[in-house]
Short mmCIF file of C-alpha atoms in Angstrom, two decimals:
data_model
loop_
_atom_site.label_atom_id
_atom_site.label_comp_id
_atom_site.label_asym_id
_atom_site.label_seq_id
_atom_site.Cartn_x
_atom_site.Cartn_y
_atom_site.Cartn_z
CA MET A 525 58.45 -25.59 87.03
CA ALA A 526 58.28 -26.23 83.31
CA GLN A 527 60.90 -23.53 82.69
CA ASP A 528 63.42 -25.84 84.37
CA ILE A 529 62.85 -28.40 81.63
CA THR A 530 64.67 -28.49 78.32
CA VAL A 531 63.81 -31.03 75.68
CA MET A 532 65.65 -31.30 72.37
CA TRP A 533 63.68 -33.22 69.79
CA GLY A 534 63.25 -33.99 66.13
CA SER A 535 60.02 -33.98 64.14
CA GLY A 536 58.53 -37.37 63.27
CA SER A 537 60.65 -39.41 65.66
CA PRO A 538 58.35 -41.64 67.74
CA PRO A 539 60.64 -41.57 70.82
CA CYS A 540 60.68 -37.74 70.77
CA TRP A 541 56.95 -37.59 70.32
CA LYS A 542 56.39 -39.85 73.34
CA ALA A 543 58.34 -37.44 75.55
CA LEU A 544 56.39 -34.44 74.22
CA ILE A 545 53.01 -36.09 74.80
CA ALA A 546 54.01 -36.90 78.38
CA LEU A 547 55.07 -33.28 78.97
CA HIS A 548 51.72 -32.00 77.71
CA GLU A 549 49.74 -34.59 79.68
CA LYS A 550 51.50 -33.37 82.83
CA ASN A 551 50.62 -29.72 82.03
CA LEU A 552 54.25 -28.76 81.47
CA GLN A 553 53.67 -26.82 78.25
CA GLY A 554 56.06 -24.04 79.26
CA TYR A 555 59.12 -26.28 78.78
CA ASN A 556 62.09 -25.06 76.78
CA SER A 557 61.49 -26.75 73.44
CA VAL A 558 64.47 -27.10 71.08
CA LEU A 559 63.42 -28.50 67.71
CA LEU A 560 66.42 -29.88 65.84
CA SER A 561 66.84 -31.22 62.32
CA PHE A 562 67.91 -34.80 61.71
CA ASP A 563 68.50 -33.78 58.10
CA LYS A 564 71.10 -31.23 59.17
CA LYS A 565 72.52 -33.76 61.64
CA GLU A 566 71.80 -31.41 64.51
CA HIS A 567 71.29 -34.45 66.76
CA LYS A 568 75.07 -34.81 66.59
CA SER A 569 75.68 -31.17 67.59
CA GLN A 570 77.55 -30.20 70.72
CA GLN A 571 74.42 -28.96 72.51
CA VAL A 572 72.97 -32.47 72.24
CA LEU A 573 76.23 -34.27 73.00
CA ASP A 574 76.61 -32.18 76.16
CA ILE A 575 73.46 -33.84 77.51
CA ASN A 576 73.36 -37.07 75.54
CA PRO A 577 76.71 -38.66 74.66
CA ARG A 578 74.85 -40.98 72.27
CA GLY A 579 74.01 -38.01 70.03
CA GLN A 580 70.37 -39.05 69.88
CA LEU A 581 67.05 -37.33 70.38
CA PRO A 582 65.20 -36.79 72.60
CA ALA A 583 67.70 -35.18 74.94
CA PHE A 584 66.06 -34.04 78.15
CA LYS A 585 67.08 -32.12 81.22
CA HIS A 586 65.10 -31.07 84.29
CA LYS A 587 67.15 -28.87 86.63
CA ASP A 588 70.49 -30.72 86.59
CA ARG A 589 68.89 -34.10 85.99
CA VAL A 590 69.41 -35.68 82.61
CA VAL A 591 67.08 -38.35 81.23
CA ASN A 592 67.39 -39.04 77.52
CA GLU A 593 65.60 -42.34 77.04
CA SER A 594 62.00 -41.66 76.01
CA TYR A 595 60.56 -44.26 78.40
CA GLY A 596 62.71 -42.88 81.17
CA ILE A 597 61.44 -39.36 80.48
CA CYS A 598 57.82 -40.54 80.60
CA MET A 599 58.29 -42.46 83.85
CA TYR A 600 60.30 -39.66 85.42
CA LEU A 601 57.71 -36.99 84.55
CA GLU A 602 54.85 -39.10 85.90
CA SER A 603 56.73 -39.66 89.13
CA GLU A 604 58.12 -36.15 89.58
CA PHE A 605 54.84 -34.39 88.71
CA LYS A 606 52.52 -37.02 90.13
CA SER A 607 49.78 -34.67 91.26
CA GLN A 608 49.96 -32.39 88.22
CA GLY A 609 48.05 -32.76 84.95
CA ASN A 610 46.70 -36.17 84.04
CA LYS A 611 47.56 -39.23 86.08
CA LEU A 612 49.30 -41.60 83.64
CA VAL A 613 49.59 -44.74 85.78
CA PRO A 614 46.23 -46.24 86.83
CA ASP A 615 45.66 -47.16 90.47
CA CYS A 616 44.06 -50.51 89.67
CA GLY A 617 46.56 -53.38 89.62
CA ARG A 618 44.86 -55.11 86.70
CA ALA A 619 45.01 -51.97 84.56
CA GLN A 620 48.62 -51.40 85.63
CA ALA A 621 49.59 -54.89 84.50
CA ARG A 622 47.99 -54.24 81.11
CA MET A 623 49.68 -50.85 80.88
CA TYR A 624 53.16 -52.20 81.61
CA GLN A 625 52.69 -55.10 79.22
CA ARG A 626 51.57 -52.89 76.34
CA MET A 627 54.09 -50.11 76.89
CA PHE A 628 57.04 -52.47 76.85
CA GLU A 629 55.65 -54.59 74.02
CA ALA A 630 55.52 -51.34 72.07
CA GLN A 631 59.31 -51.37 72.03
CA THR A 632 59.21 -54.60 70.04
CA MET A 633 56.65 -53.05 67.71
CA GLN A 634 58.87 -50.00 67.22
CA GLN A 635 61.88 -52.23 66.52
CA LYS A 636 59.94 -54.19 63.91
CA ILE A 637 58.60 -51.03 62.28
CA MET A 638 62.10 -49.61 61.99
CA ASP A 639 63.48 -52.93 60.68
CA VAL A 640 61.14 -52.45 57.74
CA VAL A 641 60.88 -48.70 57.28
CA ALA A 642 64.50 -47.83 58.03
CA TYR A 643 66.10 -50.86 56.36
CA THR A 644 67.94 -48.94 53.65
CA TRP A 645 68.86 -46.22 56.06
CA ARG A 646 70.39 -48.59 58.60
CA VAL A 647 71.81 -51.37 56.46
CA PRO A 648 74.65 -50.53 54.04
CA GLU A 649 73.79 -51.29 50.42
CA ASP A 650 76.14 -54.23 50.01
CA GLU A 651 74.73 -55.91 53.13
CA ARG A 652 71.11 -55.87 51.98
CA HIS A 653 69.25 -59.07 51.20
CA ASP A 654 65.77 -59.63 49.84
CA SER A 655 65.48 -62.52 52.29
CA ALA A 656 66.02 -60.14 55.21
CA VAL A 657 63.53 -57.64 53.82
CA LYS A 658 60.97 -60.40 53.44
CA ARG A 659 61.60 -61.72 56.96
CA ASN A 660 61.31 -58.23 58.44
CA ALA A 661 58.04 -57.66 56.60
CA GLU A 662 56.65 -60.96 57.87
CA ALA A 663 57.74 -60.13 61.42
CA LEU A 664 56.01 -56.75 61.24
CA THR A 665 52.87 -58.34 59.80
CA ALA A 666 52.75 -60.80 62.71
CA GLU A 667 53.36 -57.95 65.14
CA LEU A 668 50.56 -55.79 63.74
CA LYS A 669 48.20 -58.75 63.85
CA LEU A 670 48.85 -59.01 67.59
CA TRP A 671 48.03 -55.32 68.10
CA GLU A 672 44.91 -55.57 65.95
CA GLY A 673 43.84 -58.32 68.35
CA TYR A 674 44.68 -56.34 71.47
CA LEU A 675 42.65 -53.38 70.24
CA LYS A 676 39.76 -55.60 69.18
CA THR A 677 39.42 -57.55 72.42
CA GLY A 678 40.95 -55.11 74.91
CA PRO A 679 38.78 -53.33 77.44
CA GLY A 680 39.21 -49.94 75.72
CA PRO A 681 38.80 -47.23 74.89
CA PHE A 682 42.44 -46.88 75.91
CA LEU A 683 45.13 -49.54 75.86
CA ALA A 684 45.09 -50.20 79.60
CA GLY A 685 41.35 -49.71 80.01
CA LYS A 686 39.13 -46.75 80.75
CA ASP A 687 41.89 -44.21 81.30
CA PHE A 688 44.58 -42.80 79.04
CA SER A 689 47.90 -44.04 80.44
CA LEU A 690 51.61 -44.39 79.71
CA ALA A 691 50.67 -47.26 77.41
CA ASP A 692 48.92 -44.79 75.10
CA VAL A 693 51.74 -42.23 75.45
CA THR A 694 54.26 -44.80 74.25
CA VAL A 695 52.17 -46.73 71.70
CA TYR A 696 50.31 -43.93 69.91
CA PRO A 697 53.35 -42.44 68.12
CA ASN A 698 54.25 -45.90 66.77
CA ILE A 699 50.78 -46.35 65.33
CA ALA A 700 50.65 -42.85 63.88
CA PHE A 701 54.06 -43.52 62.32
CA LEU A 702 52.68 -46.66 60.62
CA PHE A 703 49.82 -44.71 59.05
CA ARG A 704 52.17 -41.89 58.09
CA PHE A 705 54.09 -44.50 56.13
CA GLY A 706 50.99 -45.61 54.31
CA LEU A 707 49.55 -48.48 56.34
CA CYS A 708 46.06 -49.13 54.97
CA GLU A 709 43.29 -48.19 57.44
CA LYS A 710 40.90 -50.70 55.90
CA ARG A 711 43.31 -53.59 56.38
CA TYR A 712 43.99 -52.63 60.01
CA PRO A 713 40.59 -51.36 61.17
CA ASN A 714 41.24 -51.59 64.90
CA LEU A 715 44.58 -49.82 64.68
CA ALA A 716 42.86 -47.20 62.49
CA THR A 717 39.99 -46.66 64.93
CA TYR A 718 42.41 -46.22 67.81
CA TYR A 719 44.61 -43.91 65.72
CA ASN A 720 41.72 -41.68 64.67
CA SER A 721 40.08 -41.61 68.09
CA LEU A 722 43.10 -39.96 69.68
CA LYS A 723 44.13 -37.53 66.93
CA ASP A 724 42.34 -34.65 68.61
CA ARG A 725 43.43 -35.33 72.16
CA PRO A 726 45.05 -32.03 73.22
CA SER A 727 48.45 -33.51 74.14
CA ILE A 728 48.64 -35.37 70.83
CA LYS A 729 47.28 -32.60 68.63
CA ALA A 730 49.61 -30.01 70.17
CA THR A 731 52.67 -32.18 69.56
CA TRP A 732 51.80 -33.57 66.10
CA PRO A 733 55.08 -33.66 64.13
CA PRO A 734 55.43 -30.27 62.42
CA THR A 735 56.99 -31.83 59.31
CA TRP A 736 53.85 -33.97 58.97
CA LEU A 737 51.65 -30.89 59.22
CA GLU A 738 53.74 -29.10 56.59
CA ASN A 739 53.50 -32.06 54.26
CA PRO A 740 50.28 -33.96 55.08
CA GLN A 741 50.75 -36.34 52.17
CA GLY A 742 52.86 -38.94 53.98
CA MET A 743 54.61 -41.83 52.28
CA ASP A 744 53.28 -44.99 50.75
CA MET A 745 55.99 -47.38 51.84
CA LEU A 746 53.52 -49.58 53.73
CA LYS A 747 50.52 -49.11 51.46
CA ASP A 748 50.57 -52.71 50.17
CA PHE A 749 51.24 -54.12 53.60
CA GLU A 750 48.67 -56.87 54.09
CA SER A 751 47.24 -57.91 57.40
CA ASN A 752 47.65 -61.61 56.75
CA THR A 753 49.75 -62.49 53.74
CA PRO A 754 52.44 -59.93 53.08
CA SER A 755 52.56 -59.09 49.40
CA PHE A 756 55.04 -56.46 50.40
CA SER A 757 57.14 -55.09 47.55
CA HIS A 758 60.40 -55.66 49.35
CA CYS A 759 62.59 -54.99 46.35
CA VAL A 760 61.38 -51.41 46.44
CA ILE A 761 62.23 -51.13 50.12
CA ARG A 762 65.58 -52.79 49.66
CA ASN A 763 66.71 -50.25 47.13
CA CYS A 764 65.05 -47.08 48.24
CA PHE A 765 67.24 -44.57 50.00
CA CYS A 766 65.58 -42.48 52.60
CA ASN A 767 65.76 -41.41 56.18
CA PRO A 768 62.29 -42.24 57.46
CA LEU A 769 62.41 -39.50 60.04
CA LEU A 770 62.56 -36.74 57.47
CA MET B 377 50.74 -63.80 97.79
CA ALA B 378 53.69 -65.30 95.97
CA GLN B 379 51.73 -68.51 95.28
CA ASP B 380 49.56 -66.44 92.94
CA ILE B 381 52.60 -65.77 90.79
CA THR B 382 53.85 -68.03 88.00
CA VAL B 383 57.01 -67.23 86.11
CA MET B 384 58.31 -69.32 83.23
CA TRP B 385 61.94 -68.66 82.49
CA GLY B 386 65.07 -69.93 80.82
CA SER B 387 68.55 -70.14 82.32
CA GLY B 388 71.06 -67.52 81.17
CA SER B 389 68.55 -65.18 79.55
CA PRO B 390 69.13 -61.64 80.87
CA PRO B 391 65.43 -60.66 80.57
CA CYS B 392 64.39 -63.74 82.60
CA TRP B 393 67.05 -63.06 85.19
CA LYS B 394 65.85 -59.47 85.65
CA ALA B 395 62.36 -60.71 86.50
CA LEU B 396 63.72 -63.27 88.98
CA ILE B 397 65.91 -60.71 90.75
CA ALA B 398 62.91 -58.39 91.12
CA LEU B 399 60.81 -61.24 92.57
CA HIS B 400 63.49 -62.00 95.16
CA GLU B 401 64.04 -58.33 96.02
CA LYS B 402 60.32 -58.06 96.75
CA ASN B 403 60.45 -61.13 99.04
CA LEU B 404 58.28 -63.20 96.71
CA GLN B 405 60.44 -66.34 96.82
CA GLY B 406 57.42 -68.63 97.04
CA TYR B 407 56.42 -67.99 93.41
CA ASN B 408 55.66 -70.86 91.09
CA SER B 409 58.92 -71.18 89.16
CA VAL B 410 58.83 -73.00 85.82
CA LEU B 411 62.31 -73.48 84.37
CA LEU B 412 62.14 -74.23 80.66
CA SER B 413 64.78 -75.19 78.12
CA PHE B 414 65.53 -72.98 75.12
CA ASP B 415 67.49 -75.92 73.72
CA LYS B 416 64.36 -78.08 73.68
CA LYS B 417 62.37 -75.11 72.34
CA GLU B 418 60.11 -75.21 75.37
CA HIS B 419 59.64 -71.44 75.05
CA LYS B 420 57.45 -72.29 72.05
CA SER B 421 55.36 -74.79 74.02
CA GLN B 422 51.64 -74.38 74.54
CA GLN B 423 51.99 -73.52 78.23
CA VAL B 424 54.07 -70.49 77.25
CA LEU B 425 51.94 -69.55 74.24
CA ASP B 426 48.86 -69.58 76.46
CA ILE B 427 50.34 -66.67 78.39
CA ASN B 428 52.71 -65.15 75.86
CA PRO B 429 51.66 -65.29 72.20
CA ARG B 430 55.20 -64.25 71.25
CA GLY B 431 56.53 -67.59 72.54
CA GLN B 432 59.24 -65.85 74.53
CA LEU B 433 60.52 -66.01 78.07
CA PRO B 434 59.96 -64.73 80.64
CA ALA B 435 56.22 -65.42 80.72
CA PHE B 436 54.63 -64.11 83.89
CA LYS B 437 51.24 -64.24 85.52
CA HIS B 438 50.00 -62.84 88.83
CA LYS B 439 46.40 -63.87 89.56
CA ASP B 440 44.80 -63.36 86.12
CA ARG B 441 47.20 -60.56 85.17
CA VAL B 442 49.74 -61.30 82.49
CA VAL B 443 52.95 -59.30 82.12
CA ASN B 444 55.63 -60.86 79.93
CA GLU B 445 58.03 -58.03 79.22
CA SER B 446 60.86 -58.13 81.75
CA TYR B 447 60.79 -54.37 82.38
CA GLY B 448 57.02 -54.55 82.76
CA ILE B 449 57.36 -57.35 85.31
CA CYS B 450 59.91 -55.36 87.33
CA MET B 451 57.80 -52.20 87.33
CA TYR B 452 54.61 -54.11 88.08
CA LEU B 453 56.14 -55.97 91.03
CA GLU B 454 57.56 -52.78 92.50
CA SER B 455 54.20 -51.08 92.23
CA GLU B 456 52.00 -54.01 93.34
CA PHE B 457 54.24 -54.96 96.28
CA LYS B 458 55.42 -51.47 97.13
CA SER B 459 55.69 -51.95 100.86
CA GLN B 460 57.13 -55.47 100.69
CA GLY B 461 60.80 -56.41 100.48
CA ASN B 462 63.27 -53.86 99.20
CA LYS B 463 62.11 -50.56 97.78
CA LEU B 464 63.42 -50.50 94.20
CA VAL B 465 62.55 -46.92 93.19
CA PRO B 466 64.35 -44.25 95.23
CA ASP B 467 62.35 -41.37 96.69
CA CYS B 468 64.85 -38.72 95.68
CA GLY B 469 64.10 -37.17 92.27
CA ARG B 470 67.75 -36.93 91.31
CA ALA B 471 68.34 -40.62 92.01
CA GLN B 472 65.12 -41.48 90.17
CA ALA B 473 66.28 -39.60 87.09
CA ARG B 474 69.55 -41.53 87.16
CA MET B 475 67.71 -44.80 87.69
CA TYR B 476 65.35 -44.30 84.76
CA GLN B 477 68.16 -43.19 82.49
CA ARG B 478 70.35 -46.20 83.28
CA MET B 479 67.59 -48.80 83.22
CA PHE B 480 66.39 -47.76 79.78
CA GLU B 481 69.91 -47.24 78.43
CA ALA B 482 70.49 -50.85 79.46
CA GLN B 483 68.13 -51.89 76.68
CA THR B 484 70.52 -50.40 74.16
CA MET B 485 73.39 -52.19 75.87
CA GLN B 486 71.51 -55.48 75.69
CA GLN B 487 70.70 -54.94 72.02
CA LYS B 488 74.36 -54.27 71.24
CA ILE B 489 75.51 -57.29 73.24
CA MET B 490 73.10 -59.53 71.37
CA ASP B 491 74.09 -58.00 68.00
CA VAL B 492 77.57 -59.35 68.71
CA VAL B 493 77.03 -62.50 70.73
CA ALA B 494 73.93 -63.76 68.90
CA TYR B 495 74.96 -62.72 65.39
CA THR B 496 75.23 -66.21 63.97
CA TRP B 497 72.14 -67.30 65.79
CA ARG B 498 70.00 -64.47 64.49
CA VAL B 499 71.42 -63.83 61.03
CA PRO B 500 71.14 -66.62 58.42
CA GLU B 501 74.50 -67.75 57.07
CA ASP B 502 74.11 -66.28 53.59
CA GLU B 503 73.22 -62.88 55.02
CA ARG B 504 76.32 -62.54 57.18
CA HIS B 505 78.96 -59.93 56.44
CA ASP B 506 82.31 -59.26 58.07
CA SER B 507 81.53 -55.55 57.74
CA ALA B 508 78.41 -55.99 59.90
CA VAL B 509 80.31 -58.05 62.47
CA LYS B 510 82.99 -55.36 62.64
CA ARG B 511 80.41 -52.58 62.97
CA ASN B 512 78.54 -54.44 65.71
CA ALA B 513 81.80 -54.99 67.60
CA GLU B 514 82.68 -51.32 67.34
CA ALA B 515 79.20 -50.33 68.52
CA LEU B 516 79.49 -52.61 71.54
CA THR B 517 82.96 -51.30 72.31
CA ALA B 518 81.63 -47.73 72.30
CA GLU B 519 78.69 -48.81 74.46
CA LEU B 520 80.88 -50.51 77.06
CA LYS B 521 83.12 -47.47 77.20
CA LEU B 522 80.09 -45.38 78.17
CA TRP B 523 79.22 -47.79 80.99
CA GLU B 524 82.83 -47.90 82.20
CA GLY B 525 82.53 -44.13 82.49
CA TYR B 526 79.19 -44.22 84.29
CA LEU B 527 80.54 -46.67 86.84
CA LYS B 528 83.76 -44.71 87.28
CA THR B 529 82.19 -41.29 87.82
CA GLY B 530 78.74 -42.28 89.12
CA PRO B 531 77.79 -41.71 92.72
CA GLY B 532 77.87 -45.44 93.56
CA PRO B 533 77.95 -47.95 94.97
CA PHE B 534 74.80 -48.66 92.96
CA LEU B 535 73.85 -47.32 89.55
CA ALA B 536 71.38 -44.74 90.80
CA GLY B 537 73.32 -43.88 93.95
CA LYS B 538 73.38 -45.19 97.48
CA ASP B 539 70.51 -47.66 97.11
CA PHE B 540 70.06 -50.76 94.99
CA SER B 541 67.28 -49.95 92.49
CA LEU B 542 65.55 -51.09 89.33
CA ALA B 543 68.61 -49.82 87.46
CA ASP B 544 70.69 -52.55 89.09
CA VAL B 545 67.95 -55.16 88.61
CA THR B 546 67.92 -54.47 84.86
CA VAL B 547 71.61 -53.77 84.24
CA TYR B 548 73.32 -56.44 86.33
CA PRO B 549 72.25 -59.43 84.20
CA ASN B 550 73.62 -57.70 81.08
CA ILE B 551 76.98 -57.15 82.74
CA ALA B 552 77.14 -60.69 84.12
CA PHE B 553 76.29 -61.94 80.63
CA LEU B 554 79.26 -60.02 79.20
CA PHE B 555 81.68 -61.62 81.65
CA ARG B 556 80.08 -65.03 81.08
CA PHE B 557 81.00 -64.56 77.43
CA GLY B 558 84.58 -63.81 78.29
CA LEU B 559 84.84 -60.04 78.63
CA CYS B 560 88.21 -59.32 80.21
CA GLU B 561 87.93 -57.95 83.76
CA LYS B 562 91.27 -56.14 83.47
CA ARG B 563 90.18 -54.27 80.36
CA TYR B 564 86.88 -53.22 81.94
CA PRO B 565 87.85 -52.66 85.57
CA ASN B 566 84.80 -50.61 86.57
CA LEU B 567 82.35 -53.06 85.04
CA ALA B 568 84.29 -55.85 86.78
CA THR B 569 84.21 -54.15 90.18
CA TYR B 570 80.47 -53.60 89.90
CA TYR B 571 79.96 -57.18 88.68
CA ASN B 572 81.92 -58.71 91.54
CA SER B 573 80.48 -56.43 94.21
CA LEU B 574 76.94 -57.71 93.62
CA LYS B 575 77.62 -61.41 93.03
CA ASP B 576 76.74 -62.29 96.62
CA ARG B 577 73.69 -60.10 96.97
CA PRO B 578 70.97 -62.59 98.05
CA SER B 579 68.56 -61.85 95.18
CA ILE B 580 71.33 -62.24 92.62
CA LYS B 581 73.04 -65.25 94.17
CA ALA B 582 69.73 -67.10 94.56
CA THR B 583 68.82 -66.56 90.91
CA TRP B 584 72.24 -67.13 89.31
CA PRO B 585 71.61 -69.03 86.05
CA PRO B 586 71.68 -72.75 86.91
CA THR B 587 73.38 -73.64 83.61
CA TRP B 588 76.20 -71.26 84.55
CA LEU B 589 76.55 -72.96 87.93
CA GLU B 590 76.64 -76.38 86.29
CA ASN B 591 79.29 -75.24 83.85
CA PRO B 592 81.26 -72.44 85.49
CA GLN B 593 83.72 -72.25 82.62
CA GLY B 594 81.79 -69.80 80.43
CA MET B 595 82.72 -68.92 76.87
CA ASP B 596 85.53 -66.89 75.45
CA MET B 597 83.68 -65.14 72.66
CA LEU B 598 84.50 -61.69 74.06
CA LYS B 599 87.90 -62.47 75.52
CA ASP B 600 89.80 -60.34 72.99
CA PHE B 601 87.29 -57.54 73.19
CA GLU B 602 89.33 -54.40 73.75
CA SER B 603 88.17 -51.39 75.64
CA ASN B 604 89.39 -48.93 73.04
CA THR B 605 90.47 -50.47 69.77
CA PRO B 606 88.55 -53.60 68.93
CA SER B 607 90.91 -56.30 67.73
CA PHE B 608 87.88 -58.49 67.78
CA SER B 609 88.18 -61.72 65.82
CA HIS B 610 84.99 -61.16 63.89
CA CYS B 611 85.56 -63.96 61.41
CA VAL B 612 85.26 -66.36 64.30
CA ILE B 613 81.99 -64.81 65.38
CA ARG B 614 80.65 -64.65 61.86
CA ASN B 615 81.04 -68.36 61.36
CA CYS B 616 80.46 -69.82 64.76
CA PHE B 617 77.12 -71.47 65.35
CA CYS B 618 75.72 -71.25 68.78
CA ASN B 619 72.72 -70.19 70.77
CA PRO B 620 74.22 -67.83 73.35
CA LEU B 621 71.53 -68.60 75.87
CA LEU B 622 72.58 -72.24 76.21
#
């Protein structure tokens, strides 16, 4: 079955990683994996555009069915391979409610992370403002405080409760991305505990971004990011040029 | 069952409307409906914050289960009330793939709509740039061109095929919002056909934004929005002050 699946992806991209984790959770390791380089702009190549007119990764095909949105891929795989691998949607209605809430809230978290981390990459130089950088940093701080709370008071050990679910598939890459960019584990102890507790889960370990393995150092963009009062050095962010996915 | 459900919502907000359509599709019309005013900042009131710490609408509770994200609400309702009302996830894998792709792509559409329509509402005056307004308009133009194509070549009459699905629940409010803001039906004939074909569907008609019914005129912010070459009057948008949800 897995041979019918092609997924084109880029290393370090949270949406791509979500799709890969879902594939591994559903025991679909034999899929046709096409690793592409954002640096070489391979996400704009014809092989991607043939499947995804947006020229974005992931790009995913199963038989003649195309699903490119990472959440769509996760939901589709869970539905299409319901009885295979790990069940990713809990039966219990209460756990389901928590799962859906967290997985879709994670989109806001991802947006706020990228507003900070990708600011110079997305906003042309003459449109950048320290006020925007400061506002984005404050918004991310407030966001992370929410997630610290969820992880502190939530039922655990997983986001929806006792079982690993689509909430973890979609949230984990965001949290790993934060620590990759230097978020301080001591300042965010609940995020850090969750992050470390799942590092060795087979689906996550097997799909860990290869560029992160090659260069385990990471970046320190978020190292001064406080949990309460952002003392964030936004002038650095405003003027630094980088593609955070590299 | 529906008496166990409370939904707080604001008129004209696409995410709120999505939740309401799903409730009606699942025959849950007896829910406790709390219409709040964005204008009076009631989305920041304690009754909302008690359920949704983000202070955003919709805010939704079923029994003691809280789900505030509109996509989460739709998925939760479909799962929790699977055998009630209309089935919103098709059985066929091919139609499911199409449904998931369109419903999650619709988030990008909504983002691009809001980048244009809510620019002055979201971006402080001294951070506004004509170059950003132009880029946002071009991005929305490209986005709408994609959807014109989907609706032209898709299997129809619904987005995932022969049955109304979660794709329609999540996409329709975006498209209605575009026409409410003056998008020209002649320039986007496939979007217009789809828009008009579903206006009288009971779930949609019953949940049509009350402020739109009170003032059927709409706005003309997008009236010059071209389908190919944007001749969009971005200086108007850059300097106009309005909350597009009012």
